[in-house]
Structure formats: structure tokens, C-alpha cells
XYZ file of C-alpha atoms in Angstrom:
679
model
C 75.207 -90.871 66.230
C 78.655 -90.747 64.843
C 80.891 -93.330 64.691
C 82.887 -91.476 66.294
C 80.625 -91.086 69.693
C 79.690 -95.042 68.553
C 83.556 -95.407 68.623
C 83.740 -93.886 71.527
C 81.137 -94.660 74.079
C 80.737 -99.200 72.570
C 84.864 -98.265 75.077
C 83.237 -96.990 77.744
C 80.856 -99.992 78.188
C 83.161 -102.318 78.085
C 85.372 -100.563 80.096
C 82.141 -100.308 82.894
C 81.121 -103.524 82.900
C 84.402 -105.256 84.088
C 84.755 -102.314 86.166
C 81.320 -102.305 88.049
C 83.312 -103.292 91.116
C 85.455 -100.090 91.362
C 84.804 -97.320 93.458
C 82.044 -94.557 93.564
C 84.803 -91.748 92.760
C 86.431 -93.545 90.123
C 82.911 -94.172 88.944
C 82.545 -90.620 88.822
C 85.485 -89.452 87.277
C 85.323 -91.484 83.948
C 80.822 -90.018 83.782
C 82.537 -86.685 84.545
C 85.154 -86.665 81.411
C 82.839 -88.105 79.508
C 80.315 -85.358 79.920
C 82.965 -83.199 78.795
C 84.141 -84.808 76.774
C 80.723 -84.561 74.618
C 80.707 -81.303 75.540
C 83.910 -80.497 74.219
C 83.313 -82.098 70.949
C 80.349 -81.144 70.625
C 80.842 -75.972 71.136
C 84.118 -77.551 68.515
C 82.057 -78.046 66.744
C 78.642 -75.945 67.091
C 80.879 -72.948 69.229
C 82.102 -70.789 66.490
C 79.181 -70.503 63.602
C 76.579 -69.530 66.479
C 79.252 -66.427 67.253
C 79.414 -65.915 63.853
C 75.712 -65.911 63.029
C 75.393 -62.772 65.411
C 77.340 -60.564 64.439
C 76.092 -61.820 60.680
C 72.415 -60.229 60.842
C 72.474 -59.442 57.578
C 73.731 -58.757 53.975
C 75.907 -56.036 54.937
C 77.658 -57.359 58.008
C 79.117 -59.999 55.152
C 80.945 -56.603 54.190
C 83.272 -56.753 57.075
C 86.076 -58.589 55.497
C 87.758 -57.478 57.686
C 86.477 -57.866 61.415
C 85.596 -61.287 59.916
C 89.016 -62.370 59.552
C 90.552 -61.536 62.675
C 87.769 -63.147 63.856
C 88.766 -66.299 61.720
C 92.363 -66.031 62.533
C 92.639 -65.520 65.900
C 90.240 -68.653 66.163
C 92.697 -70.242 64.473
C 95.036 -69.650 66.823
C 92.524 -70.501 70.640
C 92.190 -73.876 68.786
C 94.932 -75.267 66.661
C 92.232 -78.613 65.407
C 91.062 -76.064 63.884
C 92.531 -75.139 60.178
C 90.460 -73.823 57.656
C 87.548 -71.217 58.476
C 85.993 -70.038 55.058
C 83.015 -67.666 54.741
C 81.639 -68.119 51.984
C 78.798 -65.812 49.314
C 77.745 -64.463 46.380
C 79.428 -61.947 45.075
C 77.458 -58.487 44.314
C 79.281 -58.261 41.280
C 79.626 -61.209 39.329
C 77.076 -62.946 40.804
C 78.523 -66.091 41.935
C 79.537 -68.040 44.759
C 83.264 -67.250 45.916
C 85.607 -67.461 49.039
C 84.681 -63.792 50.643
C 87.069 -65.085 53.828
C 89.125 -67.778 54.618
C 92.253 -68.399 56.601
C 93.693 -69.869 53.400
C 94.980 -66.469 52.264
C 95.200 -68.104 48.539
C 91.442 -69.095 48.167
C 90.277 -65.612 49.072
C 87.731 -64.549 45.577
C 88.038 -68.484 44.448
C 84.888 -69.984 43.062
C 82.767 -72.348 45.731
C 83.446 -75.318 45.403
C 79.078 -76.964 44.601
C 78.549 -78.490 48.358
C 79.885 -74.656 49.866
C 76.943 -73.405 47.406
C 74.453 -76.288 48.627
C 75.044 -74.853 52.761
C 73.638 -71.402 51.432
C 70.356 -72.709 48.634
C 69.128 -75.406 50.877
C 69.965 -73.665 54.271
C 71.245 -77.310 55.787
C 75.036 -78.100 56.742
C 76.960 -80.369 54.639
C 79.781 -82.678 55.422
C 83.267 -83.417 53.629
C 86.352 -85.097 53.558
C 89.375 -83.994 52.526
C 93.092 -84.243 53.117
C 95.041 -81.747 54.159
C 98.679 -81.340 53.664
C 101.372 -83.849 54.328
C 98.762 -86.620 54.607
C 96.627 -85.201 57.119
C 93.345 -86.557 57.118
C 90.322 -83.352 57.900
C 86.551 -83.756 58.444
C 85.418 -80.273 56.175
C 81.641 -78.818 58.134
C 79.827 -76.604 55.486
C 76.986 -74.327 57.853
C 74.589 -72.041 57.254
C 75.236 -68.255 58.297
C 71.172 -67.205 58.544
C 70.206 -63.896 58.977
C 67.385 -62.513 61.731
C 64.593 -63.967 59.821
C 66.504 -67.143 59.766
C 66.820 -67.126 55.555
C 70.218 -68.759 55.001
C 72.207 -65.355 53.278
C 76.106 -67.301 53.426
C 78.284 -70.285 54.879
C 80.462 -71.112 56.592
C 83.845 -73.912 55.997
C 85.027 -75.217 58.846
C 88.008 -77.453 58.409
C 88.754 -79.645 60.958
C 92.161 -82.038 61.915
C 90.166 -85.375 62.795
C 93.554 -86.561 63.878
C 94.570 -83.888 66.536
C 90.367 -83.918 67.636
C 91.312 -87.742 68.492
C 94.877 -85.918 70.298
C 92.686 -84.228 72.743
C 90.860 -87.306 73.100
C 93.474 -89.909 73.333
C 94.994 -87.695 76.223
C 91.725 -87.668 78.050
C 92.031 -91.146 78.263
C 95.252 -91.565 79.307
C 94.685 -90.253 82.183
C 91.424 -90.876 83.195
C 94.137 -94.898 82.975
C 96.204 -93.557 84.890
C 94.438 -91.868 87.787
C 92.955 -95.652 88.106
C 95.866 -97.866 86.191
C 96.294 -98.843 90.177
C 92.426 -99.905 91.516
C 92.210 -101.712 88.671
C 95.366 -103.218 87.320
C 93.870 -106.859 87.223
C 90.862 -105.915 85.317
C 93.050 -104.405 82.909
C 94.428 -107.639 81.092
C 90.643 -108.430 79.719
C 90.163 -105.269 79.095
C 92.257 -105.374 77.016
C 91.524 -108.210 75.319
C 87.669 -107.744 75.047
C 88.235 -103.573 73.660
C 90.969 -105.260 71.319
C 88.039 -107.773 70.219
C 85.400 -104.409 69.545
C 88.102 -102.389 67.851
C 88.699 -105.706 65.509
C 85.013 -105.230 64.893
C 84.678 -101.770 64.420
C 87.878 -101.893 62.423
C 86.536 -104.219 60.260
C 83.034 -102.312 59.838
C 85.275 -98.978 58.957
C 87.913 -100.599 56.903
C 85.070 -102.715 54.468
C 83.767 -99.807 52.843
C 86.909 -98.294 52.592
C 87.711 -101.323 50.507
C 84.543 -100.635 48.455
C 85.146 -97.175 47.355
C 89.473 -98.828 46.406
C 87.389 -101.109 44.112
C 85.216 -98.777 42.644
C 87.901 -95.695 42.435
C 90.024 -98.425 40.353
C 86.787 -99.889 37.785
C 87.403 -95.635 37.089
C 89.801 -96.224 35.648
C 88.794 -98.110 32.920
C 85.526 -95.389 32.321
C 83.597 -97.643 34.346
C 81.324 -95.934 36.013
C 78.543 -97.931 36.829
C 79.352 -99.224 40.256
C 78.278 -98.226 42.954
C 78.934 -98.388 46.777
C 76.238 -100.698 49.129
C 74.907 -97.920 52.200
C 73.891 -99.969 55.093
C 74.827 -97.256 57.648
C 74.146 -93.781 58.657
C 77.294 -92.682 59.568
C 80.369 -90.415 57.593
C 80.961 -93.996 56.312
C 77.897 -93.836 54.789
C 77.481 -90.405 54.242
C 80.228 -90.474 51.817
C 79.389 -93.428 50.178
C 75.622 -91.228 49.684
C 77.849 -89.123 48.188
C 80.233 -90.984 46.377
C 77.797 -92.640 44.841
C 75.987 -89.494 43.417
C 79.332 -88.278 41.985
C 79.622 -91.447 40.133
C 76.382 -91.377 38.924
C 76.310 -88.132 37.867
C 79.760 -88.636 36.115
C 78.887 -91.309 34.380
C 75.706 -89.053 32.484
C 78.350 -86.245 32.019
C 80.494 -89.500 30.552
C 78.062 -90.361 28.427
C 76.681 -86.938 27.111
C 79.723 -86.449 26.154
C 81.023 -89.607 24.532
C 77.313 -89.097 22.704
C 78.730 -85.424 21.851
C 81.619 -86.267 19.931
C 80.127 -89.024 18.056
C 77.365 -86.172 16.702
C 79.895 -83.604 16.266
C 82.756 -85.413 14.268
C 80.700 -87.087 12.196
C 78.144 -83.432 11.331
C 81.096 -82.717 10.531
C 81.837 -85.935 7.961
C 79.855 -84.744 5.740
C 79.873 -81.247 5.825
C 83.549 -82.934 4.647
C 82.831 -85.440 2.136
C 80.187 -82.840 0.318
C 80.787 -79.546 -2.174
C 79.503 -76.554 -0.584
C 78.272 -74.855 -4.203
C 77.135 -77.962 -6.625
C 75.441 -80.491 -3.500
C 78.018 -83.257 -4.980
C 79.536 -85.112 -3.026
C 83.490 -83.897 -3.174
C 87.091 -84.800 -3.219
C 86.963 -86.304 0.184
C 83.980 -88.537 -0.165
C 86.210 -90.126 -3.383
C 88.993 -91.119 -1.700
C 86.862 -92.536 1.073
C 84.987 -94.435 -0.822
C 87.380 -95.721 -3.478
C 89.237 -96.834 -0.231
C 86.627 -98.877 -0.263
C 86.824 -100.728 -3.549
C 89.801 -103.133 -4.610
C 89.427 -101.802 -8.424
C 87.371 -99.290 -9.840
C 87.792 -96.760 -13.467
C 87.402 -93.122 -13.037
C 86.924 -90.730 -15.915
C 87.819 -86.845 -14.872
C 85.255 -84.353 -16.484
C 86.878 -81.137 -17.401
C 84.707 -77.763 -18.803
C 86.428 -76.268 -21.584
C 87.239 -72.912 -20.750
C 85.586 -71.505 -17.890
C 87.230 -68.971 -17.535
C 86.074 -67.361 -19.734
C 82.729 -67.889 -19.070
C 83.692 -66.344 -15.621
C 85.681 -63.606 -16.921
C 83.258 -62.014 -19.228
C 79.858 -62.786 -17.533
C 81.215 -63.660 -13.844
C 81.581 -65.331 -10.574
C 78.695 -66.106 -9.837
C 77.046 -66.523 -13.099
C 79.887 -68.885 -13.267
C 78.861 -71.081 -10.366
C 75.093 -71.255 -11.491
C 76.433 -72.939 -15.213
C 78.401 -74.989 -12.654
C 75.506 -76.228 -10.669
C 73.192 -76.493 -13.871
C 75.750 -78.620 -15.021
C 76.242 -80.956 -11.963
C 71.863 -81.409 -11.994
C 72.418 -82.706 -15.797
C 75.254 -84.581 -15.523
C 73.486 -86.646 -11.447
C 70.690 -86.517 -14.247
C 72.818 -88.372 -17.016
C 74.625 -90.632 -14.213
C 71.571 -91.921 -12.613
C 70.324 -93.694 -14.963
C 73.451 -96.417 -15.138
C 73.987 -96.523 -11.344
C 77.701 -94.198 -11.579
C 78.447 -91.772 -9.008
C 79.712 -88.073 -9.530
C 82.211 -85.891 -7.408
C 82.866 -82.588 -7.694
C 87.008 -83.017 -7.578
C 86.997 -78.921 -7.842
C 86.894 -75.405 -9.335
C 85.394 -77.192 -13.086
C 85.905 -80.456 -12.834
C 83.717 -84.062 -11.543
C 84.687 -87.256 -10.697
C 82.726 -89.852 -12.041
C 82.899 -92.579 -9.872
C 82.713 -97.117 -12.050
C 82.773 -99.614 -8.940
C 83.180 -101.874 -12.181
C 79.419 -102.369 -12.152
C 79.984 -101.269 -15.871
C 82.967 -102.936 -18.614
C 85.647 -101.163 -19.536
C 84.045 -100.052 -22.929
C 80.545 -99.254 -21.639
C 81.637 -97.306 -19.070
C 83.831 -94.736 -22.241
C 80.663 -95.368 -24.237
C 78.775 -93.954 -21.366
C 81.305 -91.187 -20.647
C 81.117 -90.515 -24.387
C 77.664 -90.480 -24.573
C 78.151 -87.295 -20.861
C 79.675 -85.274 -23.142
C 77.362 -86.052 -26.027
C 74.651 -85.180 -24.380
C 75.702 -81.966 -21.840
C 77.271 -80.197 -25.130
C 74.344 -80.849 -27.016
C 72.042 -79.470 -24.678
C 72.028 -75.814 -23.257
C 72.677 -73.953 -20.343
C 69.745 -71.958 -19.359
C 69.909 -68.812 -16.936
C 66.828 -67.577 -15.497
C 67.462 -64.977 -13.673
C 70.167 -63.407 -16.460
C 68.048 -64.425 -19.038
C 70.939 -65.854 -20.775
C 71.992 -69.253 -23.355
C 74.780 -70.472 -22.548
C 76.489 -74.056 -24.460
C 79.646 -75.872 -23.595
C 82.461 -77.843 -24.507
C 84.164 -81.190 -22.627
C 87.127 -83.221 -22.426
C 87.156 -86.052 -19.885
C 90.748 -88.672 -19.421
C 89.939 -91.778 -18.463
C 91.449 -94.187 -16.354
C 91.365 -98.505 -15.770
C 93.487 -98.059 -13.553
C 93.193 -97.928 -9.656
C 96.525 -97.279 -8.592
C 97.081 -93.364 -8.991
C 93.502 -93.585 -11.030
C 93.190 -89.149 -10.413
C 96.718 -87.959 -11.969
C 97.277 -91.254 -14.621
C 93.087 -90.007 -15.820
C 94.901 -86.458 -15.493
C 97.624 -87.159 -17.007
C 94.717 -88.428 -19.709
C 92.364 -85.376 -19.877
C 95.592 -82.535 -20.516
C 96.384 -84.953 -23.478
C 92.781 -84.676 -24.351
C 92.683 -80.926 -24.376
C 95.892 -80.662 -25.801
C 94.574 -83.318 -29.050
C 90.763 -81.262 -29.115
C 89.891 -84.698 -28.157
C 86.216 -85.627 -26.166
C 88.757 -88.136 -23.867
C 91.134 -90.155 -24.243
C 91.671 -93.241 -22.326
C 94.872 -93.654 -19.754
C 98.279 -95.242 -21.135
C 101.674 -95.626 -19.979
C 103.745 -94.036 -22.721
C 101.212 -90.780 -21.264
C 102.946 -90.440 -18.004
C 106.134 -90.916 -19.840
C 106.116 -87.693 -21.221
C 104.331 -85.808 -18.889
C 105.614 -86.601 -14.977
C 108.986 -88.864 -15.511
C 110.506 -86.106 -17.569
C 110.000 -83.426 -14.141
C 109.916 -85.445 -11.878
C 113.206 -85.961 -12.370
C 114.154 -82.539 -13.586
C 112.385 -81.686 -9.628
C 114.535 -84.025 -7.405
C 118.172 -83.300 -9.349
C 117.516 -79.304 -8.360
C 116.567 -80.288 -4.797
C 119.905 -82.025 -4.942
C 121.256 -79.353 -5.458
C 119.523 -76.781 -3.649
C 120.768 -79.204 -1.237
C 124.352 -79.274 -2.012
C 124.006 -75.515 -2.209
C 122.186 -74.152 1.317
C 119.243 -73.388 -1.506
C 117.054 -74.432 1.665
C 115.198 -71.385 2.872
C 113.225 -70.435 6.320
C 111.003 -67.578 5.488
C 108.578 -66.057 8.777
C 104.956 -65.305 7.980
C 103.072 -63.348 11.336
C 101.287 -64.639 13.666
C 99.267 -62.409 15.945
C 96.961 -62.213 18.786
C 93.205 -59.925 18.942
C 95.014 -56.935 19.324
C 96.595 -57.036 16.069
C 100.075 -57.947 17.922
C 102.533 -59.975 16.146
C 103.126 -62.092 18.655
C 105.116 -64.900 17.034
C 106.073 -66.789 13.616
C 105.824 -69.687 11.445
C 108.452 -70.746 9.606
C 108.075 -71.458 5.775
C 110.285 -73.881 3.609
C 111.211 -72.148 0.996
C 113.512 -73.165 -2.692
C 116.378 -71.250 -3.484
C 116.021 -71.980 -7.764
C 118.578 -70.122 -9.535
C 116.744 -66.692 -9.546
C 113.954 -67.876 -8.538
C 112.086 -68.170 -5.052
C 110.154 -71.742 -5.605
C 106.861 -72.400 -2.638
C 106.568 -75.898 -1.638
C 103.937 -76.623 -3.857
C 106.501 -77.286 -6.352
C 108.661 -79.702 -4.746
C 107.692 -80.446 -1.493
C 105.983 -83.506 -2.034
C 108.467 -85.555 -5.073
C 110.955 -84.397 -2.096
C 108.769 -86.691 0.324
C 109.149 -89.608 -2.323
C 113.518 -89.654 -1.845
C 116.354 -89.313 0.863
C 116.187 -85.939 0.561
C 113.383 -84.974 2.341
C 114.731 -85.255 6.208
C 117.758 -83.071 4.885
C 115.513 -79.979 4.374
C 113.148 -80.709 7.726
C 116.376 -80.801 9.724
C 117.945 -77.557 7.996
C 114.279 -75.921 8.651
C 115.169 -76.135 12.111
C 118.580 -75.380 12.249
C 118.214 -71.980 10.773
C 114.357 -71.446 13.216
C 116.071 -72.173 16.150
C 118.805 -69.790 14.474
C 116.673 -67.082 14.894
C 115.260 -67.033 17.073
C 117.807 -67.503 19.232
C 118.995 -64.032 20.251
C 114.164 -63.437 19.917
C 111.525 -62.736 22.434
C 109.623 -64.031 19.949
C 107.945 -67.199 19.625
C 108.455 -69.377 16.633
C 106.198 -71.735 15.134
C 107.919 -75.171 12.657
C 105.913 -77.212 10.910
C 106.756 -81.719 11.554
C 104.681 -84.814 9.838
C 104.334 -88.397 10.439
C 108.012 -88.913 8.782
C 109.608 -85.983 10.413
C 108.453 -88.418 13.364
C 109.270 -91.502 12.634
C 112.901 -90.678 11.211
C 114.961 -91.407 14.412
C 117.720 -89.350 13.041
C 115.515 -86.858 12.314
C 113.830 -86.647 16.088
C 117.031 -87.274 17.789
C 118.378 -84.256 15.819
C 115.334 -82.569 16.885
C 115.558 -83.247 20.698
C 118.778 -81.975 20.527
C 118.086 -78.042 19.174
C 114.835 -77.676 21.502
C 117.569 -79.257 25.108
C 120.179 -76.643 24.052
C 117.112 -73.895 23.848
C 117.863 -71.224 26.164
C 113.770 -70.760 26.170
C 111.674 -73.899 25.507
C 108.642 -72.525 25.311
C 108.757 -70.108 23.048
C 109.504 -72.740 20.544
C 106.005 -74.789 19.033
C 105.379 -78.150 16.700
C 103.139 -77.809 13.929
C 101.744 -81.518 13.513
C 99.748 -81.453 10.220
C 96.607 -83.312 11.169
C 96.194 -86.317 9.697
C 95.718 -90.275 11.221
C 99.700 -91.252 10.221
C 100.293 -89.122 13.132
C 96.763 -89.964 15.159
C 98.160 -93.336 14.936
C 102.132 -93.768 14.917
C 103.019 -95.743 18.124
C 106.245 -93.540 19.130
C 103.984 -90.570 18.594
C 102.507 -89.565 22.566
C 106.809 -90.163 23.436
C 107.598 -87.445 20.910
C 104.992 -85.068 22.112
C 105.504 -86.236 26.517
C 109.228 -85.022 25.377
C 108.695 -82.213 23.668
C 106.710 -81.067 26.304
C 108.703 -82.165 29.031
C 111.102 -79.784 27.956
C 107.921 -76.822 27.863
C 107.582 -76.638 24.023
C 104.384 -76.127 22.308
C 102.435 -78.667 20.764
C 99.918 -77.308 17.320
C 97.762 -79.108 14.888
C 97.906 -77.550 11.346
C 95.474 -77.646 8.624
C 92.551 -79.406 11.363
C 88.971 -78.971 9.046
C 89.995 -81.468 5.894
C 91.418 -85.268 6.411
C 91.083 -87.506 9.561
C 89.178 -84.141 10.897
C 87.624 -86.248 13.922
C 86.964 -84.562 16.936
C 88.552 -87.926 19.838
C 92.023 -86.402 17.845
C 91.824 -83.543 19.717
C 91.495 -84.707 23.361
C 94.044 -88.392 22.570
C 96.865 -85.165 21.440
C 95.466 -83.124 23.746
C 97.272 -80.389 21.817
C 98.110 -76.350 23.286
C 97.118 -74.849 19.304
C 94.890 -75.904 16.705
C 95.260 -74.299 13.775
C 91.548 -73.852 11.005
C 92.609 -75.128 7.410
C 92.637 -72.177 5.010
C 90.288 -73.692 2.819
C 87.726 -73.179 5.427
C 88.820 -69.313 6.013
C 89.324 -68.623 2.743
C 85.649 -67.396 2.132
C 84.144 -67.823 5.768
C 82.591 -64.302 4.728
C 80.124 -65.792 2.346
C 79.944 -69.792 2.300
C 77.712 -70.255 5.404
C 78.140 -73.817 6.059
C 82.465 -73.445 5.610
C 80.839 -69.855 8.660
C 78.996 -73.212 10.878
C 82.185 -75.372 10.546
C 84.745 -73.017 12.110
C 82.049 -72.170 14.370
C 81.611 -76.240 15.793
C 85.664 -76.551 15.955
C 86.020 -73.223 17.961
C 83.856 -74.096 20.120
C 84.892 -78.099 20.894
C 88.445 -76.558 21.034
C 87.724 -74.016 23.741
C 85.790 -75.751 25.653
C 89.564 -77.999 25.967
C 91.213 -75.050 27.051
C 92.509 -75.118 23.156
C 94.144 -72.294 21.590
C 92.301 -71.446 18.220
C 94.548 -69.899 15.098
C 92.811 -69.376 11.592
C 95.321 -68.831 8.931
C 94.769 -67.116 5.215
C 93.107 -64.127 6.642
C 92.926 -61.939 3.494
C 91.260 -59.251 4.422
C 89.176 -56.981 7.013
C 85.697 -58.566 6.467
C 87.485 -62.375 6.351
C 89.000 -60.831 9.834
C 86.046 -59.472 11.065
C 83.779 -62.797 10.819
C 86.560 -64.913 11.955
C 86.791 -62.106 15.461
C 83.250 -62.631 15.680
C 83.534 -66.048 16.679
C 86.044 -65.715 18.946
C 89.613 -66.914 17.629
C 92.283 -66.534 19.766
C 94.883 -65.372 16.469
C 95.815 -64.735 13.369
C 97.777 -65.144 10.561
C 97.417 -64.158 6.661
C 98.750 -61.960 3.746
C 96.658 -59.115 4.918
C 99.331 -59.223 8.609
C 101.994 -59.776 6.565
C 103.740 -62.071 3.491
C 106.018 -65.076 4.334
C 109.879 -62.737 4.869
C 113.187 -64.377 4.923
C 113.257 -61.559 7.499
C 111.556 -60.194 10.243
C 111.155 -57.106 10.907
C 112.110 -54.394 13.848
C 109.002 -53.463 14.697
C 106.495 -57.040 14.846
C 103.707 -55.343 15.353
C 101.573 -54.655 12.876
C 99.192 -51.980 14.580
C 96.472 -52.631 12.137
């Protein structure tokens, strides 16, 4: 028996016991009214579905949506405590269950909920409690609508206001009390006292499960889905508890599965990022990861002399074969000495000595390796070709900036035509210091002369239409325009870097002030940490006519993820209507949880993964994983470095949303009047 029936029956039993001395007429009236109320409640829940089922006996009748709509509206007008009527059925065009008719027109054609679909599939009535407008409490009952054979072909959902229903009952009870007041004045006090005690008992029975429900819901906020509600009854509260326990179990399974999938995908991506696809050796990222764990180590950079001549003479394919064979031979030699080899890029490899050998022994090992590899002939069987190579090496015994220092030594080894050179500070003074000082002076002059300028590169959608531009920094140096490669890293080490960022932001906002296109600007961790730059960004955004056209591209890095104020900064940007993109995703930090945490609007796949995606299977699989994960989070994916139709075709196959690269347009200081490439 339903909880409300129990409440009414208990109340009437108390009244009957106390008022046994009342006249036969009073008893008759109470029983008659009680019976009428029960019949009314029975009719209000079941009558309409019987009427509807009489009019719908097969799937053809479901198509009479206009007739059913009018029937629904007339019923709600006659029975105001029924707040919503909805008919659910499978749509043949999409094979999906939807709201085909409803008195709430906003949900017509919307997908049906699980309980509504279950009513059809299981041919069973389902019940759900929900909150309506203004805090109104509703009971949502879904009945199966059956055909002439008794098979469910649709479902009728009726949302009934508990408040309105209770109001009808309360009015009836009040009428009975008023009618009997003259005859039972003495019994009223005792009746109220006993009724109060009974009500407190009922309240305790109702409130206690609700308090338990509240405690379990609170645990959800802490990502704890393991708690359950004890079920002690079969009424609405018991049914709600059972449904809630089922939901909690499913959520716990889903959350655990999602955590495992994130961990698996992150580990897979990490393995792919740490391995060179050509040689199978650990790559630059793996080297950085391993050296980060070491307090002291030695490295040597090994370079193939005149490797460009091999590529030019025999082709890139054979050059790659040479690198593969050379990598195998070098690894075999080094395994004997417990040294690790990494491919740094192009024709360079790094050999890591994590303090297993002394400095002298390490130097002798590298010399022995060079002698052995130069002595051996590399034979390419498929070409029946023998190739001899010459090697140079630069060694650094200093752990800080070791790669840069070993590279300086390598440059000197090449210049002096010797096998190897060990780094010392004199070499660095002869190279980097002079170059850096010259560039810093150029940066300073460029700021004073307003020579940091914005270039704009188009970004297109799947229809090849330009929808936005990315603002890219350039520096004028007399008649030459320099890309960031030549000055940005040096600028970041000086006090001039914030000036460059603010100059770019100012120019981009000014350029697009009177245009309808969106635009994106690159910002990094240093920009968010700089209070002046941060306030400058906020001021520009607050004074811009349409912030929804502004996109801030955060360069993907662990520092961005760990900055304490980054979430506040992102919240401010999004609250203003602007959008967030993660730039260069696929290198560096590259953790899937990074996306879940920052909730960006766009994800830009790093160009190094796109540039050879038509031939690099590993890059293809990485990008495929990233696109799938991003789309599951409703993140728009942009591919950079689109330089040919072949690359574009692969990216379109992977369902990437937007594209950027020289194939659509090079960065330019001017935005053309015709924004669509029309390719």
C-alpha cells in the first residue's frame, strides 16, 4: 500500500476509535467521503491512460499527434493537479525513443529518459519523484500503452502535483471536520493529541530516510559512490532508495571505469611520446624525463657528419635506413657499458652516463664508439649499397643546461674537424653570450620603435571557410621580419617579454574591433603570473564589444596546470564570454586529466604530430586517441601544420573540426577582404 494511503488510513482509524459514540449518520458520512476520496485518487491515476489506450491500439494511431495533443491539453485544463502529460514512442527515422507529444512543447522531439524507455521495453509502470517549477513536488508516473495484443508500443508519462492532490484531500477532510465539529467538541482535544503523536511518528518514518539520502548525496561531492541507503519499506521512499542505490552503483562503476580509462590512455600516450617512431630509441622527451630524476650526469651528443649529403644523394628513405642501422649498432656497443642512447632529432643522438662511469672513462667510451662505428660499413640490403659514415661528438660533464653545453662542444668538434670536444666555459663565451647580447639589444630597440607586430593566420572549418585568425608575433629587424624562433626564448629571460605580450594583445583587439571574425591570442604561464599583463588582459576584454569572439590559447605545459591562480583567470575569461584553447597539445605535459581539469573550448593538436600524419602510423594513432577523447568532453579539435591535401584528407578522416596551416594561408600582417579560401 502506498505511503499516502497508509497516512490517510491511520488518521481515519484514530478518528473512528475516538469518535465511536458519534451517530450512524456521521460514521456513514466519514466512510462515504473516505470511499469517495479513494475512488477519486484511483481514477485520477489510471483513467486517462485507459482512455488513451482505447484510442491507440496500434502504431498507426500514434501518428495522430494533433488529436492526442488536444486530448492532453483538455485533460490538464480539466484536472489542474496534473501538471504535464507526455507520450513517448520510437521514431522510425532515427530509431530513437523521443517525446512525440507533450503539453510541455519545449521537450517535443527530445530524447526520452531511461525510465520512460523502460516502461515500453519492460511493459511496466515506472515512478519517479521530481521537483517542478517554484519548488513544486511532482510524482512522474510512466504507464505502458499497449496494442491489441498487449504489447507495449508507447509510454504515457503523467506528472501529478503532490501539493495540489494534498490540497484536494485537505479540503475534503476540513469539510468533514467542520460538519462534525458540533457533535465531537469534547473529543477534538484528545483526537488532536493522538493525531499529533501519530504525525510525529509518520514524520520520523519519512524524514529519517531523507536524512540518510542527504548524507549519501553529500558523499557524492567527495567522489564517494560506495555508500548505500538502507531500504526498510516498499512504499515511495523505499522505491526511491532502491533506485538511488542502483544509480549510485552505476555511477561508481562509471567513475571507476573512467579513471581507469584515463590512466590507460595517459600511459599509452606517454609511451608514444617517449619513443622515436623512426629508430625505436627513446626520444628527447624521454631524455628530459630521465635526467630530471638525476642530480648529476654526463651526456654526449653524437652527430653524423655530412648526413645531408646522404639524403641528397640517395634520398630521404635511404637516409632513414642509415639512421635505423646506425642506431642499432650504437645501442649494441653502449649496452656493454650500461649507457643509454636517445634520439635527439634529425641525425643527432644523445648518450647518457648517469654517473656509472668516470669522466675519463666516459670520454674513452665515446671515442671507442666513434672509432667502431666509423670502422664498420653500413650495408643497406634492399639497395645493395654500402655506406661509411663519419661522426663528431660534443661532451658535457655539467648537468645544468647539459644539452646546450654539449651542443656548443659539438659545434667546435665540427669546426675543428676532430672526433670529440669536451665543453668548457670558454667555448660558451665564444658562442652564445655574444649572440644573446646582440639579440637582447635588438629586442630592446624593437620595443622602443614599436617593431613587434602581429601577423594573422587563418583557421578554417570543415567547409573550408575562414572562421577565425590566430595572432602571431613577429619582430622587425631593419628590413627583415623575424619569427619567434629567433627572439622569443631569449626575450622570456629578460624584462622585455611582458611588453611583447601586451603589444600583441593590444594590436589584436584593435584589429578585430570592427570585424565579425573571431581571433585567438597566445598566452603562457609567465603572462598569467605577471600582474600588470593579467590586469591588461582583463581591461581589454571588459572594453571589447563582443568577448565571445576572443580566444586565449594557453601553451600546454605542466606549469600552466599547477599555477594556483590559473583557474580564477580562466573563470574570469569564461564569465566574460571569451573562450579558452589549449595550444601545442601532444607534447610536453600531455596528460588527459589536464583537459578534464581546465575544461577548454578548443584543443590544438601539436603540429609535430600532424606534419607527417599521412605516413607516420604512430602519430596517426596518437591524434586519433586525442580527437576521440576531446570529442567525448565536447571540446572542438584544431589541427595545425596543414600543408597539403594529403595531410588535410587524413585529418578530415579523423573527424578533426578545424584546420590551420600554409595550405590555407601563410601568416600575414593584413587580413584579406575575402575571408574564405574556397579550396
